[in-house]
């Protein structure tokens, strides 16, 4: 395989001194050699930046940018991509690591299928012993070759995932998307816009990326007011973007709003990090949002694709909210 295309790996880094070494080890071992690694230390208060500097001193393909203060994941990505000189860009979280074949496989897929975006499989784990059995499945390749199919696949969550990891993008595309600074919803909103530009998308189920599910990660922690604010922002962004750019999917906003409202209601109800007065206000908002959109959402194909149990839960929340609250309290 030709290695004439330069690939830049951008690694946003913040307080990951225990894991960043494993991440960088996996990057320097790539079988694809025409690459650079751009680490953006986002004002870490531990030894993360120092460790990255030590790797840069040892490996000439690594460059490190340092933010004096923490500016957030979006700034890390934006500044990392600006620094990058590769024609292609991929993003790797500093607490994850990748297969030594990842870049080679993604470049091969992108060029063999003339795809705008190539995607591999990410395996999430808590204990690495979980990984071995999941590597034995024969991988498959899926090609989506029309704008309609790509967008529908993304919205229905069939193959295209809404995170930025284990994907290979054209670097120039990052100049044409709005990456939301100061928000915790960078991946999904950036992917929405990337999908909107894409005319040919290729996926492989070959595991190429290993994501550690840290117990204290944002996705697993109790929600805060900030996270709820970002959730509302993301939902409004989706609705505005789809209404303006994808009118054929005019039924999706109602489904997304109802789904977001139910998720947010459940998490606000169980959160101990939101003050009671604010919690009461948010619970009313999300209950109202759900009720206003449920009947429309129920008529969509997105609702029909959900597991029967999930559809039942929606019905319980709509018709018997007190019983739904009881279930939440028992689960808590």
CSV table of N, CA and C in Angstrom, one decimal, residues 135-289:
chain,number,residue,atom,x,y,z
A,135,UNK,N,-12.3,-10.0,19.7
A,135,UNK,CA,-11.4,-9.9,18.5
A,135,UNK,C,-11.5,-11.1,17.5
A,136,UNK,N,-12.4,-12.1,17.9
A,136,UNK,CA,-12.4,-13.3,17.1
A,136,UNK,C,-13.4,-13.3,16.0
A,137,UNK,N,-14.3,-12.2,16.0
A,137,UNK,CA,-15.3,-12.1,15.0
A,137,UNK,C,-14.7,-11.6,13.6
A,138,UNK,N,-15.1,-12.3,12.5
A,138,UNK,CA,-14.7,-11.9,11.2
A,138,UNK,C,-15.2,-10.5,10.8
A,139,UNK,N,-14.3,-9.6,10.5
A,139,UNK,CA,-14.8,-8.2,10.2
A,139,UNK,C,-15.5,-8.1,8.9
A,140,UNK,N,-16.4,-7.1,8.8
A,140,UNK,CA,-17.2,-6.9,7.6
A,140,UNK,C,-17.0,-5.4,7.2
A,141,UNK,N,-17.2,-5.1,5.9
A,141,UNK,CA,-17.1,-3.7,5.4
A,141,UNK,C,-18.5,-3.3,4.9
A,142,UNK,N,-18.9,-2.1,5.3
A,142,UNK,CA,-20.1,-1.5,4.8
A,142,UNK,C,-19.8,-0.2,4.1
A,143,UNK,N,-20.3,-0.1,2.8
A,143,UNK,CA,-20.1,1.1,2.1
A,143,UNK,C,-21.5,1.9,1.9
A,144,UNK,N,-21.5,3.1,2.3
A,144,UNK,CA,-22.7,3.9,2.1
A,144,UNK,C,-22.3,5.0,1.0
A,145,UNK,N,-23.1,4.9,-0.1
A,145,UNK,CA,-22.6,5.7,-1.3
A,145,UNK,C,-23.6,6.7,-1.8
A,146,UNK,N,-24.5,7.2,-0.9
A,146,UNK,CA,-25.3,8.3,-1.3
A,146,UNK,C,-25.6,9.2,-0.1
A,147,UNK,N,-25.8,10.5,-0.3
A,147,UNK,CA,-26.0,11.4,0.8
A,147,UNK,C,-27.2,10.9,1.7
A,148,UNK,N,-28.3,10.5,1.0
A,148,UNK,CA,-29.5,10.1,1.7
A,148,UNK,C,-29.2,8.9,2.6
A,149,UNK,N,-28.5,7.9,2.1
A,149,UNK,CA,-28.2,6.7,2.9
A,149,UNK,C,-27.3,7.0,4.1
A,150,UNK,N,-26.3,7.9,3.8
A,150,UNK,CA,-25.4,8.3,4.9
A,150,UNK,C,-26.1,9.0,6.0
A,151,UNK,N,-26.9,10.0,5.7
A,151,UNK,CA,-27.6,10.7,6.7
A,151,UNK,C,-28.6,9.9,7.5
A,152,UNK,N,-29.3,9.1,6.7
A,152,UNK,CA,-30.3,8.2,7.4
A,152,UNK,C,-29.6,7.2,8.3
A,153,UNK,N,-28.5,6.6,7.9
A,153,UNK,CA,-27.7,5.7,8.7
A,153,UNK,C,-27.3,6.4,10.0
A,154,UNK,N,-26.8,7.6,9.9
A,154,UNK,CA,-26.3,8.3,11.1
A,154,UNK,C,-27.4,8.6,12.0
A,155,UNK,N,-28.6,9.1,11.5
A,155,UNK,CA,-29.7,9.4,12.4
A,155,UNK,C,-30.3,8.2,13.1
A,156,UNK,N,-30.3,7.0,12.4
A,156,UNK,CA,-30.8,5.8,12.9
A,156,UNK,C,-29.8,5.0,13.6
A,157,UNK,N,-28.6,5.5,13.7
A,157,UNK,CA,-27.5,4.8,14.5
A,157,UNK,C,-27.3,3.4,14.1
A,158,UNK,N,-27.2,3.2,12.8
A,158,UNK,CA,-27.0,1.8,12.2
A,158,UNK,C,-25.5,1.5,12.3
A,159,UNK,N,-24.7,2.2,11.5
A,159,UNK,CA,-23.3,1.9,11.4
A,159,UNK,C,-22.4,3.1,11.8
A,160,UNK,N,-22.8,4.3,11.4
A,160,UNK,CA,-22.0,5.5,11.7
A,160,UNK,C,-22.2,5.9,13.1
A,161,UNK,N,-21.1,6.0,13.9
A,161,UNK,CA,-21.2,6.4,15.3
A,161,UNK,C,-21.0,7.9,15.4
A,162,UNK,N,-21.5,8.5,16.5
A,162,UNK,CA,-21.5,10.0,16.6
A,162,UNK,C,-20.3,10.5,17.4
A,163,UNK,N,-19.2,9.7,17.5
A,163,UNK,CA,-18.0,10.2,18.1
A,163,UNK,C,-16.9,10.4,17.0
A,164,UNK,N,-15.9,11.2,17.3
A,164,UNK,CA,-14.9,11.5,16.3
A,164,UNK,C,-13.8,10.5,16.3
A,165,UNK,N,-13.7,9.6,17.2
A,165,UNK,CA,-12.6,8.7,17.3
A,165,UNK,C,-12.8,7.6,16.2
A,166,UNK,N,-11.6,6.9,15.9
A,166,UNK,CA,-11.5,5.7,15.0
A,166,UNK,C,-12.2,6.1,13.6
A,167,UNK,N,-11.9,7.3,13.2
A,167,UNK,CA,-12.3,7.8,11.9
A,167,UNK,C,-11.2,8.5,11.2
A,168,UNK,N,-11.2,8.5,9.9
A,168,UNK,CA,-10.2,9.3,9.1
A,168,UNK,C,-10.9,10.3,8.3
A,169,UNK,N,-10.6,11.6,8.5
A,169,UNK,CA,-11.2,12.7,7.8
A,169,UNK,C,-10.2,13.4,6.9
A,170,UNK,N,-10.7,14.2,5.9
A,170,UNK,CA,-9.9,15.1,5.2
A,170,UNK,C,-9.7,16.3,6.1
A,171,UNK,N,-8.4,16.7,6.3
A,171,UNK,CA,-8.1,17.8,7.2
A,171,UNK,C,-8.8,19.1,6.8
A,172,UNK,N,-9.0,19.3,5.5
A,172,UNK,CA,-9.6,20.6,5.1
A,172,UNK,C,-11.0,20.7,5.6
A,173,UNK,N,-11.7,19.6,5.9
A,173,UNK,CA,-13.1,19.6,6.3
A,173,UNK,C,-13.2,20.3,7.7
A,174,UNK,N,-12.2,20.3,8.5
A,174,UNK,CA,-12.3,20.9,9.8
A,174,UNK,C,-12.4,22.4,9.7
A,175,UNK,N,-12.0,22.9,8.6
A,175,UNK,CA,-12.1,24.4,8.4
A,175,UNK,C,-13.5,24.8,8.0
A,176,UNK,N,-14.4,23.8,7.7
A,176,UNK,CA,-15.7,24.1,7.3
A,176,UNK,C,-16.8,23.7,8.2
A,177,UNK,N,-16.4,23.3,9.4
A,177,UNK,CA,-17.4,22.9,10.4
A,177,UNK,C,-17.3,23.8,11.7
A,178,UNK,N,-18.4,23.9,12.4
A,178,UNK,CA,-18.4,24.7,13.6
A,178,UNK,C,-18.2,23.8,14.8
A,179,UNK,N,-17.0,23.8,15.4
A,179,UNK,CA,-16.7,23.0,16.6
A,179,UNK,C,-17.1,23.8,17.8
A,180,UNK,N,-18.1,23.3,18.6
A,180,UNK,CA,-18.6,24.2,19.7
A,180,UNK,C,-17.7,24.3,20.9
A,181,UNK,N,-17.0,25.4,21.0
A,181,UNK,CA,-16.1,25.7,22.0
A,181,UNK,C,-16.8,25.8,23.4
A,182,UNK,N,-16.2,25.3,24.4
A,182,UNK,CA,-16.8,25.5,25.8
A,182,UNK,C,-17.9,24.5,26.1
A,183,UNK,N,-18.1,23.5,25.2
A,183,UNK,CA,-19.2,22.6,25.3
A,183,UNK,C,-18.6,21.1,25.5
A,184,UNK,N,-19.4,20.3,26.1
A,184,UNK,CA,-19.0,18.9,26.2
A,184,UNK,C,-19.7,18.0,25.2
A,185,UNK,N,-20.2,18.6,24.1
A,185,UNK,CA,-20.9,17.8,23.1
A,185,UNK,C,-20.2,18.0,21.7
A,186,UNK,N,-18.9,18.1,21.8
A,186,UNK,CA,-18.1,18.4,20.6
A,186,UNK,C,-18.2,17.3,19.6
A,187,UNK,N,-18.1,16.0,20.0
A,187,UNK,CA,-18.1,14.9,19.0
A,187,UNK,C,-19.4,14.9,18.2
A,188,UNK,N,-20.5,14.8,18.9
A,188,UNK,CA,-21.8,14.6,18.1
A,188,UNK,C,-22.1,15.7,17.2
A,189,UNK,N,-21.9,17.0,17.6
A,189,UNK,CA,-22.2,18.1,16.7
A,189,UNK,C,-21.2,18.2,15.6
A,190,UNK,N,-20.0,17.9,15.8
A,190,UNK,CA,-19.0,17.9,14.7
A,190,UNK,C,-19.3,16.8,13.7
A,191,UNK,N,-19.6,15.6,14.2
A,191,UNK,CA,-20.0,14.5,13.3
A,191,UNK,C,-21.2,14.8,12.5
A,192,UNK,N,-22.2,15.4,13.1
A,192,UNK,CA,-23.4,15.8,12.4
A,192,UNK,C,-23.0,16.6,11.1
A,193,UNK,N,-22.1,17.6,11.3
A,193,UNK,CA,-21.7,18.4,10.2
A,193,UNK,C,-20.8,17.7,9.2
A,194,UNK,N,-20.0,16.8,9.7
A,194,UNK,CA,-19.1,16.0,8.8
A,194,UNK,C,-20.0,15.1,7.9
A,195,UNK,N,-21.0,14.5,8.5
A,195,UNK,CA,-21.9,13.6,7.8
A,195,UNK,C,-22.7,14.5,6.7
A,196,UNK,N,-23.0,15.7,7.1
A,196,UNK,CA,-23.7,16.6,6.1
A,196,UNK,C,-22.9,16.9,4.9
A,197,UNK,N,-21.5,16.8,5.0
A,197,UNK,CA,-20.7,17.0,3.8
A,197,UNK,C,-20.3,15.8,3.0
A,198,UNK,N,-20.6,14.6,3.6
A,198,UNK,CA,-20.1,13.3,3.1
A,198,UNK,C,-21.0,12.8,2.0
A,199,UNK,N,-20.3,12.3,0.9
A,199,UNK,CA,-21.0,11.6,-0.2
A,199,UNK,C,-20.7,10.1,-0.3
A,200,UNK,N,-19.7,9.7,0.4
A,200,UNK,CA,-19.3,8.3,0.4
A,200,UNK,C,-18.6,7.9,1.7
A,201,UNK,N,-19.2,7.0,2.4
A,201,UNK,CA,-18.7,6.6,3.8
A,201,UNK,C,-18.5,5.1,3.8
A,202,UNK,N,-17.3,4.7,4.4
A,202,UNK,CA,-17.0,3.3,4.5
A,202,UNK,C,-16.7,3.0,6.0
A,203,UNK,N,-17.3,1.8,6.4
A,203,UNK,CA,-17.1,1.4,7.8
A,203,UNK,C,-16.5,-0.1,7.8
A,204,UNK,N,-15.7,-0.4,8.7
A,204,UNK,CA,-15.3,-1.8,8.9
A,204,UNK,C,-15.6,-2.1,10.4
A,205,UNK,N,-16.0,-3.4,10.6
A,205,UNK,CA,-16.2,-3.8,12.0
A,205,UNK,C,-15.0,-4.4,12.6
A,206,UNK,N,-13.8,-4.2,11.9
A,206,UNK,CA,-12.6,-4.6,12.5
A,206,UNK,C,-12.2,-3.7,13.7
A,207,UNK,N,-12.0,-4.3,14.9
A,207,UNK,CA,-11.6,-3.5,16.1
A,207,UNK,C,-10.3,-2.8,15.9
A,208,UNK,N,-10.3,-1.5,15.9
A,208,UNK,CA,-9.0,-0.8,15.7
A,208,UNK,C,-8.7,0.2,16.8
A,209,UNK,N,-9.7,0.4,17.8
A,209,UNK,CA,-9.6,1.4,18.8
A,209,UNK,C,-10.1,0.9,20.1
A,210,UNK,N,-9.4,1.1,21.2
A,210,UNK,CA,-9.8,0.6,22.5
A,210,UNK,C,-10.0,1.7,23.5
A,211,UNK,N,-11.3,1.8,23.9
A,211,UNK,CA,-11.7,3.0,24.7
A,211,UNK,C,-11.9,2.5,26.2
A,212,UNK,N,-11.2,3.0,27.0
A,212,UNK,CA,-11.3,2.7,28.5
A,212,UNK,C,-12.5,3.5,29.1
A,213,UNK,N,-13.4,2.7,29.6
A,213,UNK,CA,-14.6,3.3,30.2
A,213,UNK,C,-14.3,3.7,31.7
A,214,UNK,N,-13.6,4.8,31.9
A,214,UNK,CA,-13.2,5.2,33.3
A,214,UNK,C,-14.5,5.4,34.2
A,215,UNK,N,-14.4,4.9,35.4
A,215,UNK,CA,-15.6,5.0,36.3
A,215,UNK,C,-16.0,6.5,36.5
A,216,UNK,N,-15.0,7.4,36.5
A,216,UNK,CA,-15.3,8.8,36.7
A,216,UNK,C,-15.4,9.6,35.4
A,217,UNK,N,-15.6,9.0,34.3
A,217,UNK,CA,-15.8,9.7,33.0
A,217,UNK,C,-17.1,10.5,33.0
A,218,UNK,N,-17.1,11.5,32.1
A,218,UNK,CA,-18.3,12.3,32.0
A,218,UNK,C,-19.5,11.5,31.7
A,219,UNK,N,-19.4,10.5,30.8
A,219,UNK,CA,-20.6,9.8,30.4
A,219,UNK,C,-21.2,8.9,31.5
A,220,UNK,N,-20.3,8.6,32.5
A,220,UNK,CA,-20.8,7.7,33.6
A,220,UNK,C,-21.1,8.4,34.9
A,221,UNK,N,-20.7,9.7,35.0
A,221,UNK,CA,-20.9,10.4,36.2
A,221,UNK,C,-22.3,11.0,36.3
A,222,UNK,N,-22.7,11.4,37.6
A,222,UNK,CA,-24.0,12.1,37.7
A,222,UNK,C,-24.0,13.3,36.9
A,223,UNK,N,-25.1,13.7,36.3
A,223,UNK,CA,-25.2,14.9,35.5
A,223,UNK,C,-25.1,16.1,36.4
A,224,UNK,N,-24.6,17.2,35.8
A,224,UNK,CA,-24.5,18.5,36.4
A,224,UNK,C,-25.3,19.5,35.6
A,225,UNK,N,-25.5,20.7,36.1
A,225,UNK,CA,-26.3,21.7,35.3
A,225,UNK,C,-25.5,22.0,34.0
A,226,UNK,N,-24.2,22.0,34.1
A,226,UNK,CA,-23.5,22.2,32.8
A,226,UNK,C,-23.8,21.2,31.8
A,227,UNK,N,-23.8,19.9,32.2
A,227,UNK,CA,-24.0,18.9,31.2
A,227,UNK,C,-25.5,19.0,30.6
A,228,UNK,N,-26.4,19.3,31.5
A,228,UNK,CA,-27.8,19.5,31.0
A,228,UNK,C,-27.9,20.7,30.1
A,229,UNK,N,-27.2,21.7,30.4
A,229,UNK,CA,-27.1,22.9,29.5
A,229,UNK,C,-26.6,22.5,28.1
A,230,UNK,N,-25.5,21.7,28.1
A,230,UNK,CA,-24.9,21.2,26.9
A,230,UNK,C,-25.9,20.3,26.1
A,231,UNK,N,-26.6,19.5,26.8
A,231,UNK,CA,-27.6,18.6,26.2
A,231,UNK,C,-28.7,19.4,25.5
A,232,UNK,N,-29.2,20.5,26.1
A,232,UNK,CA,-30.2,21.3,25.5
A,232,UNK,C,-29.6,22.0,24.3
A,233,UNK,N,-28.3,22.5,24.4
A,233,UNK,CA,-27.7,23.2,23.3
A,233,UNK,C,-27.5,22.2,22.1
A,234,UNK,N,-27.1,21.0,22.4
A,234,UNK,CA,-26.9,20.0,21.3
A,234,UNK,C,-28.3,19.7,20.6
A,235,UNK,N,-29.3,19.6,21.4
A,235,UNK,CA,-30.6,19.3,20.8
A,235,UNK,C,-31.1,20.4,19.9
A,236,UNK,N,-30.9,21.6,20.4
A,236,UNK,CA,-31.3,22.8,19.6
A,236,UNK,C,-30.5,22.9,18.3
A,237,UNK,N,-29.2,22.6,18.4
A,237,UNK,CA,-28.3,22.6,17.3
A,237,UNK,C,-28.7,21.6,16.2
A,238,UNK,N,-29.0,20.4,16.7
A,238,UNK,CA,-29.5,19.3,15.7
A,238,UNK,C,-30.8,19.8,15.0
A,239,UNK,N,-31.7,20.3,15.8
A,239,UNK,CA,-33.0,20.7,15.2
A,239,UNK,C,-32.8,21.8,14.1
A,240,UNK,N,-32.0,22.8,14.5
A,240,UNK,CA,-31.8,23.9,13.6
A,240,UNK,C,-31.0,23.4,12.3
A,241,UNK,N,-30.0,22.5,12.5
A,241,UNK,CA,-29.2,22.1,11.4
A,241,UNK,C,-30.1,21.2,10.4
A,242,UNK,N,-30.8,20.3,11.0
A,242,UNK,CA,-31.6,19.4,10.2
A,242,UNK,C,-32.7,20.1,9.4
A,243,UNK,N,-33.4,21.0,10.1
A,243,UNK,CA,-34.5,21.8,9.5
A,243,UNK,C,-33.9,22.6,8.4
A,244,UNK,N,-32.7,23.2,8.5
A,244,UNK,CA,-32.1,24.0,7.5
A,244,UNK,C,-31.5,23.2,6.3
A,245,UNK,N,-30.9,22.1,6.6
A,245,UNK,CA,-30.1,21.4,5.6
A,245,UNK,C,-30.6,20.0,5.2
A,246,UNK,N,-31.4,19.4,6.0
A,246,UNK,CA,-31.9,18.1,5.7
A,246,UNK,C,-33.5,18.0,5.8
A,247,UNK,N,-34.2,18.8,5.0
A,247,UNK,CA,-35.7,18.9,5.2
A,247,UNK,C,-36.4,17.5,5.0
A,248,UNK,N,-35.7,16.6,4.3
A,248,UNK,CA,-36.3,15.3,4.1
A,248,UNK,C,-36.5,14.5,5.4
A,249,UNK,N,-35.7,14.9,6.4
A,249,UNK,CA,-35.8,14.3,7.7
A,249,UNK,C,-36.6,15.2,8.7
A,250,UNK,N,-37.7,15.8,8.2
A,250,UNK,CA,-38.4,16.7,9.0
A,250,UNK,C,-39.1,16.1,10.2
A,251,UNK,N,-39.2,14.7,10.2
A,251,UNK,CA,-39.8,14.0,11.4
A,251,UNK,C,-38.8,13.7,12.5
A,252,UNK,N,-37.6,13.9,12.2
A,252,UNK,CA,-36.5,13.5,13.2
A,252,UNK,C,-36.5,14.5,14.4
A,253,UNK,N,-36.7,15.8,14.3
A,253,UNK,CA,-36.6,16.7,15.5
A,253,UNK,C,-37.5,16.3,16.6
A,254,UNK,N,-38.8,15.9,16.3
A,254,UNK,CA,-39.7,15.5,17.3
A,254,UNK,C,-39.2,14.3,18.1
A,255,UNK,N,-38.7,13.3,17.3
A,255,UNK,CA,-38.2,12.1,18.0
A,255,UNK,C,-37.0,12.4,18.8
A,256,UNK,N,-36.0,13.2,18.3
A,256,UNK,CA,-34.8,13.5,19.1
A,256,UNK,C,-35.2,14.3,20.3
A,257,UNK,N,-36.1,15.3,20.2
A,257,UNK,CA,-36.5,16.1,21.3
A,257,UNK,C,-37.1,15.2,22.4
A,258,UNK,N,-38.0,14.3,22.0
A,258,UNK,CA,-38.6,13.4,23.0
A,258,UNK,C,-37.6,12.5,23.7
A,259,UNK,N,-36.7,12.0,22.9
A,259,UNK,CA,-35.6,11.1,23.4
A,259,UNK,C,-34.7,11.8,24.3
A,260,UNK,N,-34.3,13.0,23.9
A,260,UNK,CA,-33.4,13.9,24.8
A,260,UNK,C,-34.1,14.2,26.1
A,261,UNK,N,-35.4,14.6,26.0
A,261,UNK,CA,-36.1,15.0,27.2
A,261,UNK,C,-36.3,13.9,28.2
A,262,UNK,N,-36.5,12.6,27.7
A,262,UNK,CA,-36.6,11.5,28.6
A,262,UNK,C,-35.3,11.2,29.3
A,263,UNK,N,-34.2,11.2,28.5
A,263,UNK,CA,-32.9,11.0,29.0
A,263,UNK,C,-32.6,12.0,30.1
A,264,UNK,N,-32.8,13.3,29.8
A,264,UNK,CA,-32.5,14.4,30.7
A,264,UNK,C,-33.3,14.3,31.9
A,265,UNK,N,-34.6,14.1,31.8
A,265,UNK,CA,-35.5,14.0,32.9
A,265,UNK,C,-35.0,12.9,33.9
A,266,UNK,N,-34.7,11.7,33.4
A,266,UNK,CA,-34.3,10.6,34.2
A,266,UNK,C,-33.0,10.9,34.9
A,267,UNK,N,-32.0,11.6,34.3
A,267,UNK,CA,-30.7,11.9,34.9
A,267,UNK,C,-30.8,13.0,35.8
A,268,UNK,N,-31.6,14.0,35.5
A,268,UNK,CA,-31.8,15.1,36.5
A,268,UNK,C,-32.5,14.6,37.8
A,269,UNK,N,-33.5,13.7,37.6
A,269,UNK,CA,-34.2,13.2,38.7
A,269,UNK,C,-33.3,12.5,39.7
A,270,UNK,N,-32.3,11.8,39.2
A,270,UNK,CA,-31.4,10.9,40.0
A,270,UNK,C,-30.1,11.7,40.4
A,271,UNK,N,-29.9,12.9,39.9
A,271,UNK,CA,-28.7,13.6,40.2
A,271,UNK,C,-28.7,14.3,41.6
A,272,UNK,N,-27.6,14.1,42.3
A,272,UNK,CA,-27.4,14.8,43.6
A,272,UNK,C,-26.6,16.1,43.4
A,273,UNK,N,-26.3,16.5,42.2
A,273,UNK,CA,-25.4,17.6,41.9
A,273,UNK,C,-26.2,18.8,41.4
A,274,UNK,N,-27.5,18.7,41.4
A,274,UNK,CA,-28.3,19.9,40.9
A,274,UNK,C,-29.2,20.3,42.1
A,275,UNK,N,-29.2,21.6,42.4
A,275,UNK,CA,-30.0,22.2,43.5
A,275,UNK,C,-31.4,21.9,43.3
A,276,UNK,N,-32.2,21.8,44.4
A,276,UNK,CA,-33.6,21.3,44.3
A,276,UNK,C,-34.4,22.3,43.5
A,277,UNK,N,-34.3,23.6,43.7
A,277,UNK,CA,-35.1,24.5,42.9
A,277,UNK,C,-34.8,24.4,41.4
A,278,UNK,N,-33.6,24.3,41.0
A,278,UNK,CA,-33.2,24.2,39.6
A,278,UNK,C,-33.7,22.8,39.1
A,279,UNK,N,-33.6,21.8,40.0
A,279,UNK,CA,-34.0,20.5,39.5
A,279,UNK,C,-35.5,20.5,39.2
A,280,UNK,N,-36.3,21.1,40.1
A,280,UNK,CA,-37.8,21.2,39.8
A,280,UNK,C,-38.1,21.9,38.5
A,281,UNK,N,-37.4,22.9,38.3
A,281,UNK,CA,-37.5,23.7,37.0
A,281,UNK,C,-37.2,22.8,35.8
A,282,UNK,N,-36.1,22.1,35.9
A,282,UNK,CA,-35.6,21.3,34.7
A,282,UNK,C,-36.6,20.1,34.5
A,283,UNK,N,-37.0,19.5,35.6
A,283,UNK,CA,-37.9,18.3,35.5
A,283,UNK,C,-39.2,18.7,34.8
A,284,UNK,N,-39.7,19.9,35.1
A,284,UNK,CA,-40.9,20.4,34.4
A,284,UNK,C,-40.7,20.6,33.0
A,285,UNK,N,-39.5,21.3,32.7
A,285,UNK,CA,-39.2,21.5,31.3
A,285,UNK,C,-39.1,20.3,30.4
A,286,UNK,N,-38.4,19.3,30.9
A,286,UNK,CA,-38.2,18.0,30.2
A,286,UNK,C,-39.5,17.2,30.1
A,287,UNK,N,-40.3,17.2,31.1
A,287,UNK,CA,-41.6,16.6,31.1
A,287,UNK,C,-42.5,17.2,30.0
A,288,UNK,N,-42.5,18.5,30.0
A,288,UNK,CA,-43.3,19.2,29.0
A,288,UNK,C,-42.8,19.0,27.6
A,289,UNK,N,-41.5,19.0,27.4
A,289,UNK,CA,-40.9,18.7,26.1
A,289,UNK,C,-41.3,17.3,25.6
